[in-house]
Amino acid sequence: MADIIQLLPDSVANQIAAGEVIQRPASVVKELVENAIDAGASQIKINIKDAGRTLIQIIDNGCGMSDTDARMAFERHATSKIRSADDIFAIRTMGFRGEALASIAAIAEVELRTKEHDQDLGTFIHISGSSIITQEPVRCDNGTNFQIKNLFFNVPARRKFLKSNPAELKHIINEIQRIALANPEIAISLHHNGSAIYELSGSNKRVRIVSLFGKNINQNLIPIDTETSLAKLTGFIGQPKHARKTFGEQFFFVNKRFMKHPFFHKAIMQAYEKILPPDAIPSYFIYFDLNPADIDVNIHPTKTEIKFENESAIWQILQASVREALGKFNIVPSIDFDQAGSVDIPMPLHDFSDVSMPEIKVNPNYNPFDQPAFSKGNSGSPGSFSSKPLERSNTGNWQSLYKGLGPDLSVRQETPVDEPVQFRIEEQQTIKSSVQFKNKYILTPVKSGLMVIDQKRAHERILYERLMQVLENHEVASQQQLFPETFELNASDATLLTSILPDLRALGFDIRDFGKNSFIINGTPGVLNTTSPIEIIESLLEEYKNSPVNLQEKARETVAISLAQASAIPYGHTLKPGEINELIDNLFACQTPNFSPKGKKILSIMPLEDFEKLLK
Ligand code: ADP
Ligand code: MG
């Protein structure tokens, strides 16, 4: 038989390899901006069209390239940054694999204008799908100007895989945020379709953080500054009272490179233990500087995961620094410290390698939207739309809903999610004997034992079903604000809010975009009866950002879910007896009282036998 193995042409090999480095427009932006930083630029301008689909332009005032280098730069494994494998252990530059430009040139059209500072003329190169179309001398500014057009024009599968423009733009903004925080001394501007998102002048870390996240963050920043023989740590942590419910302002940098590090995140969370509101995550901007030989940045193609030689020791230094900073600001009672004032390098006492971030367990088969559609007039659907969130609806109806249902099918048995658990609350009086426990649960005696209800999830379910009814019946009822409030968001949140504004309007929000990332709230959904609309919008955005991506495709429902979560009574909130009863009534008037809109269990029954066993 004839031989059948052939070497792939470079253009095909590059296209395949490109998949690893370039997943979306934001990856191109990241690689090109990092190259500009490596070229010593003090100013970088980024222009984007259509979230990067049509154009990504990066202009820098760095060292530029010679004619030959400009051509060479597009070859795979072509780099000016390392010469031998040993150099990898002394890396101070962002790039070193020599892969980015070859990958980008394989899947887009590239126009490059570049000039070294001591030359009169620069060079222009036009490449499409890995082939050089032209190279000629050109008059241009010092530095480098890349234009990437028609990204993925020859990889339709990738093009299809791209998300909506706001979603892709958000990825770009996130990359720019990270790079801008890592390099506060570099002036960076970002324009999208001609309008400015960022115009950051070169400054220090604090000013940079404030210009990215808004002036309110300024008084919230507590400085960190620790130097040990292993590493230097600088930056800021946020005050506990400003901690938000979800991720967004948590950043680690190592030698000016953004990194993700769940294990170090845990060190910070532990330092804040007991001083944070429940479920909140503090802001932090922490910069590690250490000998490049003590880290390995080569374990991940996009280089966001970094391995540390002395991971456990650095973990302890980090935690001690955070505790010390909190202590200095009198945030933690000093009695909590045994070593306040100084940070030694503690030797690792335990092996922390098995500590990992808690995983969020989600039932992959559960789809909250698979429930039968709510129909009007169904006695099980929440009836009233009064402005009080816990107003009694279907008063007295709840018992009949459960009449005749088997009493002992307790929730503890593995119950298929789409079959609501059936149970019966014994007597109306027993409901009256419901109590709140730890300001988090409601305990209610039922025939087969003791029912435990999660108060927040229960309220989320109630609000969610009410909001869905508003959407389905187009019964928008907006409660006008007496004093319309204005608020400003950071660029990425502003983009997100703009993209979900139509859905928020359908739910009863009256919000206008004022331009420059500011908004005004004139009205809120009648269903919510909220007094702090801005807070709700902020937590709504957080919840929305953290919804699984496949859920975000059902944007309306996701907005309703996020809004329900953002407005539900928080844990820690004491309920009056009347409110407890209303909550229970309203919960059992819902279509799906057993599960929260995101599919978490709302209630469970501890069977009588278990009590008996306990006391044996
Ligand atoms: P790497 O950054 O890993 O070296 P790249 O493919 O990103 O690989 O870039 C290849 C080479 O092209 C770089 O090593 C550098 O010499 C040159 N280069 C790329 N972008 C620029 C730029 N903006 N200014 C100057 N030189 C650049
Ligand atoms: Mg590079």
XYZ file of C-alpha atoms and ligand atoms in Angstrom:
644
model
C 0.000 0.000 0.000
C 1.242 3.508 -0.745
C 2.445 5.705 2.132
C -0.313 7.935 3.350
C 1.231 10.224 5.977
C 1.939 13.810 4.882
C 3.092 16.921 6.701
C 0.302 19.480 6.978
C 0.913 22.747 5.142
C 1.928 25.555 7.561
C -1.279 27.469 6.952
C -3.358 24.489 8.110
C -1.082 23.720 11.058
C -1.274 27.367 12.111
C -5.029 27.371 11.838
C -5.292 24.319 14.054
C -2.827 25.718 16.560
C -4.634 29.071 16.518
C -7.570 27.418 18.264
C -5.522 27.112 21.419
C -4.402 30.736 21.635
C -7.224 32.617 19.918
C -10.692 31.663 21.086
C -12.452 34.957 20.580
C -11.813 38.614 19.736
C -10.725 39.253 23.324
C -7.829 36.795 22.891
C -6.522 38.844 19.942
C -6.772 42.022 21.984
C -4.918 40.418 24.885
C -2.067 39.062 22.729
C -1.562 42.293 20.797
C -1.715 44.549 23.838
C 0.753 42.293 25.651
C 3.092 42.543 22.657
C 2.831 46.334 22.835
C 3.764 46.195 26.534
C 6.709 43.909 25.771
C 7.792 46.452 23.132
C 8.121 49.055 25.904
C 5.108 51.176 24.920
C 4.007 53.956 27.288
C 0.818 54.524 25.332
C -1.555 51.971 23.796
C -4.690 52.787 21.839
C -7.281 50.126 21.135
C -10.065 50.618 18.574
C -12.727 47.974 18.178
C -15.586 47.644 15.703
C -18.534 45.286 16.219
C -17.024 43.700 19.306
C -13.928 42.806 17.291
C -15.639 40.904 14.491
C -14.930 43.599 11.911
C -11.859 45.347 13.304
C -9.370 45.182 16.137
C -6.774 47.919 15.951
C -3.909 48.277 18.428
C -1.559 51.243 18.148
C 1.529 51.497 20.359
C 4.521 53.794 20.701
C 6.920 50.948 21.518
C 10.191 50.010 19.854
C 8.710 48.999 16.477
C 10.159 46.326 14.159
C 12.640 46.237 11.295
C 11.483 45.069 7.821
C 12.850 41.592 8.374
C 11.582 41.243 11.941
C 8.143 42.369 10.845
C 7.999 39.495 8.393
C 9.607 36.979 10.737
C 7.198 37.876 13.531
C 4.428 35.916 11.781
C 6.352 32.631 11.681
C 5.414 30.036 14.294
C 7.862 29.939 17.199
C 9.330 33.254 16.061
C 10.140 35.345 19.125
C 12.656 37.957 20.157
C 12.047 37.186 23.813
C 13.873 33.935 24.506
C 16.827 32.230 22.935
C 17.084 28.981 24.901
C 14.871 26.836 27.106
C 16.660 28.178 30.206
C 15.421 31.680 29.419
C 11.902 30.514 30.248
C 12.857 30.566 33.906
C 13.862 34.222 33.795
C 10.854 35.526 31.891
C 9.842 39.128 32.545
C 7.948 39.633 29.294
C 4.287 38.782 28.723
C 4.927 36.635 25.645
C 7.691 34.164 24.816
C 6.072 31.326 22.875
C 6.182 33.114 19.526
C 2.721 31.812 18.685
C 0.312 34.715 18.807
C 1.040 36.490 15.533
C 1.314 33.245 13.555
C -2.038 32.172 14.984
C -3.766 35.489 14.326
C -2.422 35.648 10.762
C -3.852 32.172 10.099
C -7.430 33.120 10.899
C -7.827 36.773 9.922
C -6.620 39.545 7.684
C -3.725 41.428 9.211
C -2.347 44.814 8.281
C 0.774 45.891 10.097
C 2.518 49.254 10.001
C 5.633 49.477 12.129
C 8.686 51.719 12.415
C 11.746 51.712 14.629
C 12.509 55.086 16.232
C 15.810 55.631 14.427
C 14.389 54.945 10.951
C 12.785 57.378 8.529
C 10.522 54.861 6.885
C 8.560 52.029 8.355
C 7.233 48.854 6.792
C 3.722 47.816 5.788
C 2.687 44.171 5.623
C -0.650 42.743 4.531
C -1.301 39.083 5.368
C -4.446 37.064 4.801
C -4.907 33.486 6.002
C -1.141 33.060 6.608
C -0.019 34.297 3.167
C 1.846 37.537 2.730
C 0.006 39.617 0.152
C 2.241 42.713 0.181
C 5.182 44.179 2.032
C 6.358 47.691 1.186
C 8.004 50.729 2.804
C 5.564 53.185 4.358
C 5.556 56.540 6.116
C 4.196 55.973 9.622
C 4.624 56.878 13.275
C 7.218 55.342 15.557
C 5.960 52.108 17.045
C 3.477 49.570 15.789
C -0.026 49.713 14.391
C -1.865 46.407 13.942
C -5.249 46.078 12.258
C -6.962 42.709 12.453
C -9.951 42.455 10.143
C -12.602 39.800 9.526
C -11.586 37.549 12.370
C -12.251 33.823 11.733
C -13.247 34.594 8.108
C -11.875 31.182 7.122
C -13.031 29.264 10.235
C -16.850 29.371 10.061
C -17.210 27.060 13.058
C -15.400 29.589 15.256
C -17.418 32.459 13.900
C -20.621 30.651 14.765
C -19.352 29.938 18.247
C -18.985 33.654 19.042
C -21.516 35.110 21.468
C -23.555 38.300 21.039
C -21.679 41.584 20.557
C -22.279 42.760 24.143
C -20.975 39.437 25.457
C -17.852 39.531 23.280
C -17.280 43.183 24.131
C -17.480 42.295 27.783
C -14.696 39.740 27.330
C -12.596 42.442 25.676
C -13.295 44.893 28.490
C -12.331 42.245 31.061
C -8.982 41.652 29.348
C -8.305 45.383 29.171
C -9.208 45.783 32.846
C -6.686 43.138 33.841
C -3.932 44.587 31.667
C -4.709 48.143 32.771
C -4.553 47.132 36.442
C -1.297 45.247 35.921
C 0.307 48.229 34.149
C -1.032 51.426 35.736
C 1.868 53.501 34.404
C 0.848 52.878 30.784
C -1.755 55.160 29.179
C -4.483 53.027 27.648
C -7.554 53.973 25.657
C -10.351 51.738 24.434
C -12.904 52.837 21.841
C -15.803 50.758 20.575
C -17.579 51.776 17.351
C -16.112 55.242 17.785
C -17.165 55.899 21.373
C -14.744 55.919 24.280
C -15.014 53.219 26.935
C -11.719 53.996 28.671
C -9.314 56.886 28.375
C -6.788 56.105 31.087
C -3.719 58.234 31.548
C -0.589 56.735 33.061
C -0.833 56.807 36.874
C -0.415 54.671 40.001
C -2.328 51.620 41.167
C -4.869 53.446 43.309
C -5.764 55.989 40.645
C -6.003 53.229 38.066
C -8.369 51.183 40.232
C -10.541 54.236 40.824
C -10.663 55.124 37.119
C -11.748 51.589 36.274
C -14.212 50.936 39.097
C -15.553 54.385 39.947
C -14.699 56.905 42.644
C -16.758 55.184 45.319
C -14.172 52.470 45.588
C -11.493 54.914 46.765
C -12.392 55.100 50.453
C -12.964 51.365 50.416
C -9.327 50.480 49.626
C -7.002 49.288 52.392
C -3.344 49.200 51.311
C -1.206 46.062 51.520
C 2.560 46.302 51.535
C 4.720 43.392 52.622
C 8.232 42.455 51.696
C 9.774 39.075 52.492
C 12.666 37.162 51.043
C 10.273 35.055 48.995
C 7.985 37.668 47.538
C 6.896 41.259 47.655
C 3.181 41.924 47.996
C 1.528 45.253 47.272
C -1.927 46.458 46.358
C -5.240 46.844 48.109
C -7.987 44.898 49.762
C -11.559 46.122 50.154
C -13.349 46.875 53.390
C -15.633 44.044 54.471
C -18.720 46.221 54.543
C -18.283 46.927 50.823
C -17.934 43.287 49.866
C -20.358 42.237 47.179
C -22.258 39.024 46.813
C -20.345 37.785 43.795
C -17.099 37.960 41.880
C -16.003 40.997 39.891
C -13.322 42.934 41.761
C -10.898 40.168 42.701
C -7.518 40.362 41.000
C -4.145 38.706 41.514
C -1.095 39.726 39.501
C 2.307 38.096 39.432
C 5.183 40.037 37.940
C 2.628 42.230 36.122
C 0.697 39.274 34.775
C -2.941 38.631 35.736
C -3.490 35.196 37.237
C -6.303 33.067 38.536
C -5.495 31.316 41.788
C -8.379 29.673 43.647
C -6.030 28.489 46.380
C -4.787 32.012 47.173
C -8.358 33.253 46.959
C -9.100 30.881 49.795
C -6.302 32.433 51.858
C -8.021 35.794 51.549
C -11.482 34.457 52.290
C -10.148 32.854 55.458
C -8.484 36.079 56.561
C -11.873 37.786 56.298
C -13.647 34.979 58.097
C -16.449 36.136 60.388
C -16.173 39.790 59.400
C -17.991 39.542 56.095
C -21.727 39.664 55.520
C -22.937 36.162 54.624
C -21.993 34.995 51.112
C -20.073 38.198 50.368
C -16.718 38.265 48.595
C -14.297 41.087 49.360
C -12.595 43.124 46.636
C -8.877 42.677 46.269
C -6.128 43.866 43.944
C -2.975 42.035 44.955
C 0.344 42.282 43.169
C 3.034 39.671 43.793
C 6.584 40.377 42.717
C 9.018 37.530 42.869
C 11.948 35.945 41.179
C 10.720 34.606 37.801
C 12.621 31.396 38.558
C 10.205 30.724 41.425
C 7.120 30.556 39.225
C 6.084 28.603 36.165
C 3.930 30.556 33.732
C 4.223 27.929 31.063
C 1.560 25.552 32.303
C -1.328 27.118 30.387
C -1.375 28.495 26.816
C -3.098 31.712 27.791
C -0.885 31.914 30.857
C -3.541 32.734 33.441
C -2.662 29.782 35.650
C 0.674 30.038 37.342
C 2.485 27.545 39.494
C 4.481 28.756 42.491
C 7.550 27.008 43.768
C 6.798 28.000 47.388
C 3.067 27.942 47.212
C 2.272 27.125 50.856
C 4.662 29.723 52.245
C 3.291 32.412 49.936
C -0.208 31.367 50.941
C 0.666 32.118 54.547
C 2.406 35.392 53.731
C -0.671 36.457 51.795
C -3.040 35.570 54.582
C -0.886 37.242 57.229
C -0.649 40.428 55.133
C -4.392 40.592 54.647
C -5.040 40.026 58.348
C -2.495 42.636 59.271
C -4.042 45.177 56.918
C -7.527 44.491 58.281
C -6.121 44.735 61.814
C -4.427 48.075 61.206
C -7.722 49.453 60.040
C -9.349 48.129 63.184
C -11.567 45.922 61.192
C -10.703 42.762 63.037
C -10.534 42.897 66.819
C -6.819 42.696 67.545
C -7.415 39.747 69.852
C -7.740 37.719 66.665
C -4.056 38.093 65.976
C -1.236 36.294 67.552
C 1.328 37.984 65.384
C -0.097 41.425 64.741
C 2.405 43.992 63.612
C 4.949 41.858 61.869
C 4.802 39.346 59.132
C 7.353 36.574 59.427
C 7.673 33.954 56.811
C 5.892 31.177 58.573
C 6.914 27.713 57.572
C 4.031 25.754 56.190
C 2.480 23.803 59.016
C 0.082 21.881 56.914
C 0.050 20.583 53.443
C -2.490 22.813 51.765
C -2.313 21.107 48.450
C -5.644 19.458 48.960
C -7.471 22.660 49.732
C -9.585 23.606 46.790
C -12.307 26.072 45.948
C -15.730 24.847 46.938
C -17.452 23.570 43.870
C -20.884 24.693 42.972
C -22.868 21.568 42.315
C -25.525 22.001 39.695
C -27.860 19.330 38.478
C -27.064 19.421 34.747
C -30.412 17.903 33.848
C -32.454 20.469 35.674
C -33.974 23.175 33.580
C -36.193 25.569 35.505
C -37.921 26.527 32.282
C -39.142 23.031 31.644
C -41.925 23.537 34.132
C -45.367 23.580 32.601
C -46.172 27.138 31.565
C -48.023 29.123 34.200
C -51.557 29.539 33.099
C -53.838 32.337 34.068
C -56.418 31.461 36.646
C -54.533 28.406 37.802
C -55.166 28.303 41.504
C -51.540 27.339 42.050
C -50.086 30.475 40.539
C -49.425 33.507 42.657
C -52.488 35.623 42.475
C -52.049 39.156 43.623
C -49.609 41.695 42.361
C -49.714 44.049 45.227
C -46.708 46.175 45.927
C -45.915 44.365 49.164
C -43.528 41.542 48.452
C -45.027 39.227 51.009
C -48.625 40.179 50.682
C -50.834 37.203 51.310
C -52.071 35.784 48.065
C -54.559 32.950 47.833
C -55.193 33.252 51.530
C -56.480 30.011 52.899
C -56.048 28.246 49.586
C -52.830 26.540 50.363
C -54.397 23.674 52.272
C -56.743 22.669 49.520
C -53.823 22.581 47.143
C -52.320 19.745 49.062
C -55.477 17.956 50.129
C -55.562 14.310 49.328
C -51.900 14.117 48.549
C -49.928 11.332 50.149
C -48.601 12.566 53.439
C -45.322 10.767 53.675
C -43.464 11.244 50.442
C -40.736 13.147 52.137
C -38.250 15.283 50.292
C -35.373 13.276 51.621
C -35.927 10.525 49.129
C -34.188 11.232 45.880
C -37.004 12.981 44.103
C -36.911 13.594 40.392
C -36.780 17.338 40.020
C -39.676 17.632 37.659
C -42.079 15.874 39.989
C -42.974 18.261 42.777
C -42.600 16.744 46.180
C -45.881 16.075 47.786
C -46.638 16.570 51.441
C -49.310 18.001 53.609
C -49.079 20.539 56.336
C -51.067 19.121 59.210
C -53.310 21.835 60.514
C -53.453 25.518 60.020
C -52.374 25.958 63.654
C -49.118 24.178 62.997
C -48.225 26.886 60.539
C -48.810 29.391 63.261
C -46.237 27.499 65.266
C -43.582 27.986 62.580
C -40.407 29.580 63.831
C -37.386 31.200 62.315
C -34.052 29.526 63.042
C -30.660 31.276 62.787
C -32.370 34.012 60.759
C -31.992 31.712 57.806
C -34.430 28.835 58.035
C -38.082 28.438 58.864
C -39.054 25.350 60.815
C -42.601 24.078 60.416
C -44.081 20.905 61.896
C -45.722 18.713 59.263
C -47.438 15.380 59.610
C -44.396 13.293 58.841
C -41.841 15.298 60.762
C -40.290 18.735 60.719
C -40.074 20.777 57.540
C -37.118 23.099 57.064
C -37.523 25.955 54.588
C -34.685 28.091 53.307
C -36.110 31.608 53.686
C -34.100 33.268 50.935
C -34.655 30.585 48.330
C -38.345 30.524 49.196
C -38.645 34.250 48.635
C -36.647 33.965 45.390
C -39.162 31.420 44.122
C -42.119 33.642 45.043
C -40.649 36.729 43.390
C -39.529 34.784 40.345
C -42.997 33.421 39.672
C -44.513 36.873 40.094
C -41.968 38.387 37.724
C -42.558 35.670 35.146
C -46.262 36.439 35.281
C -45.546 40.081 34.649
C -43.540 39.053 31.579
C -46.015 36.525 30.286
C -49.139 38.599 30.794
C -47.469 41.879 29.861
C -48.835 43.319 33.085
C -46.038 45.813 33.547
C -46.660 47.828 36.677
C -44.016 50.342 37.528
C -43.808 52.096 40.845
C -42.556 55.615 40.193
C -39.706 56.853 42.358
C -40.455 59.982 44.313
C -36.886 61.114 43.716
C -35.356 59.595 40.586
C -31.832 58.453 41.370
C -28.817 58.539 39.086
C -25.943 56.095 39.281
C -22.723 55.362 37.472
C -21.331 51.932 36.606
C -17.976 50.739 35.424
C -17.769 50.279 31.659
C -18.322 46.559 31.610
C -21.358 46.696 33.920
C -22.749 49.612 31.925
C -22.521 47.589 28.710
C -24.234 44.681 30.389
C -27.012 46.834 31.825
C -27.623 48.456 28.442
C -27.964 45.043 26.852
C -30.638 43.908 29.331
C -32.514 47.225 29.589
C -35.393 46.090 27.336
C -35.973 43.067 29.591
C -35.823 45.219 32.697
C -38.396 47.558 31.165
C -40.679 44.607 30.471
C -40.425 43.784 34.179
C -41.380 47.279 35.267
C -38.081 49.119 35.643
C -38.026 52.622 34.248
C -34.319 53.209 33.649
C -32.735 55.592 31.135
C -29.259 55.488 29.745
C -27.667 58.898 30.299
C -24.465 58.177 28.393
C -20.956 57.989 29.862
C -21.919 54.869 31.831
C -24.516 56.675 33.917
C -28.189 55.896 34.272
C -31.277 57.276 35.963
C -33.968 55.193 37.676
C -37.455 56.669 37.541
C -39.416 53.592 38.504
C -39.147 50.035 39.772
C -41.319 46.934 39.312
C -44.445 47.199 41.453
C -44.004 43.543 42.394
C -40.812 44.267 44.274
C -41.691 47.182 46.530
C -38.078 48.124 46.795
C -36.647 51.123 48.548
C -33.072 50.768 47.311
C -33.286 50.349 43.543
C -29.613 51.046 42.872
C -28.504 48.302 45.212
C -30.918 45.943 43.509
C -29.550 46.822 40.082
C -26.003 46.267 41.294
C -26.737 42.871 42.765
C -28.873 41.997 39.762
C -25.859 42.591 37.507
C -23.688 40.444 39.751
C -26.216 37.622 39.733
C -26.652 37.893 35.983
C -22.908 37.784 35.325
C -22.673 34.632 37.341
C -25.485 32.821 35.616
C -24.353 29.887 33.527
C -23.804 30.957 29.932
C -26.449 28.627 28.531
C -28.930 30.283 30.850
C -27.941 33.718 29.569
C -29.300 32.730 26.195
C -32.727 32.757 27.770
C -32.067 36.359 28.648
C -35.519 37.308 29.906
C -35.824 34.427 32.326
C -32.298 34.976 33.485
C -33.028 38.613 34.170
C -36.116 37.549 36.138
C -34.122 34.955 38.082
C -31.312 37.389 38.795
C -33.772 40.049 39.860
C -35.568 37.615 42.161
C -32.259 36.660 43.730
C -31.167 40.251 44.073
C -34.395 41.324 45.769
C -35.121 38.337 47.986
C -34.963 38.757 51.773
C -31.353 38.111 52.672
C -30.133 35.603 55.218
C -29.680 37.228 58.589
C -32.949 39.111 58.291
C -35.306 38.575 61.212
C -38.873 37.851 60.171
C -41.900 38.767 62.248
C -44.335 35.901 62.923
C -46.831 37.368 60.456
C -44.145 37.559 57.777
C -43.174 33.942 58.370
C -46.733 32.829 57.764
C -47.048 34.986 54.663
C -43.848 33.586 53.275
C -45.082 30.030 53.780
C -48.483 30.829 52.285
C -46.956 32.502 49.276
C -44.460 29.730 48.776
C -47.119 27.047 48.672
C -49.142 29.133 46.263
C -46.269 28.781 43.793
C -46.161 26.372 40.885
C -42.910 24.878 42.034
C -42.493 25.411 45.752
C -39.741 22.835 46.081
C -36.963 24.408 44.110
C -35.477 27.853 43.775
C -35.410 29.391 40.290
C -31.848 28.121 39.918
C -32.830 24.622 40.906
C -31.707 24.565 44.531
C -33.793 22.794 47.145
C -36.029 25.150 49.083
C -37.302 22.711 51.646
C -36.710 19.366 53.222
C -38.445 17.262 55.829
C -36.710 15.619 58.727
C -38.839 12.510 59.394
C -40.168 11.753 62.856
C -38.237 8.478 62.968
C -35.018 10.469 62.747
C -35.956 12.382 65.883
C -36.699 9.107 67.591
C -33.363 7.695 66.475
C -31.587 10.803 67.718
C -32.859 10.237 71.200
C -32.347 6.506 71.407
P 5.901 36.397 21.531
O 5.228 37.596 22.096
O 5.627 35.159 22.304
O 7.346 36.606 21.272
P 4.295 36.930 19.189
O 3.851 36.062 18.078
O 3.264 37.579 20.010
O 5.257 36.062 20.099
O 5.240 38.036 18.601
C 6.390 37.663 17.856
C 7.457 38.731 17.900
O 7.024 39.876 17.165
C 7.772 39.252 19.280
O 8.731 38.433 19.940
C 8.309 40.658 18.972
O 9.676 40.595 18.670
C 7.562 41.049 17.722
N 6.439 41.964 18.026
C 5.138 41.614 18.104
N 4.370 42.690 18.377
C 5.194 43.745 18.499
C 5.002 45.151 18.775
N 3.790 45.657 19.024
N 6.103 45.940 18.795
C 7.331 45.426 18.561
N 7.568 44.123 18.277
C 6.526 43.281 18.257
Mg 3.182 37.904 22.159
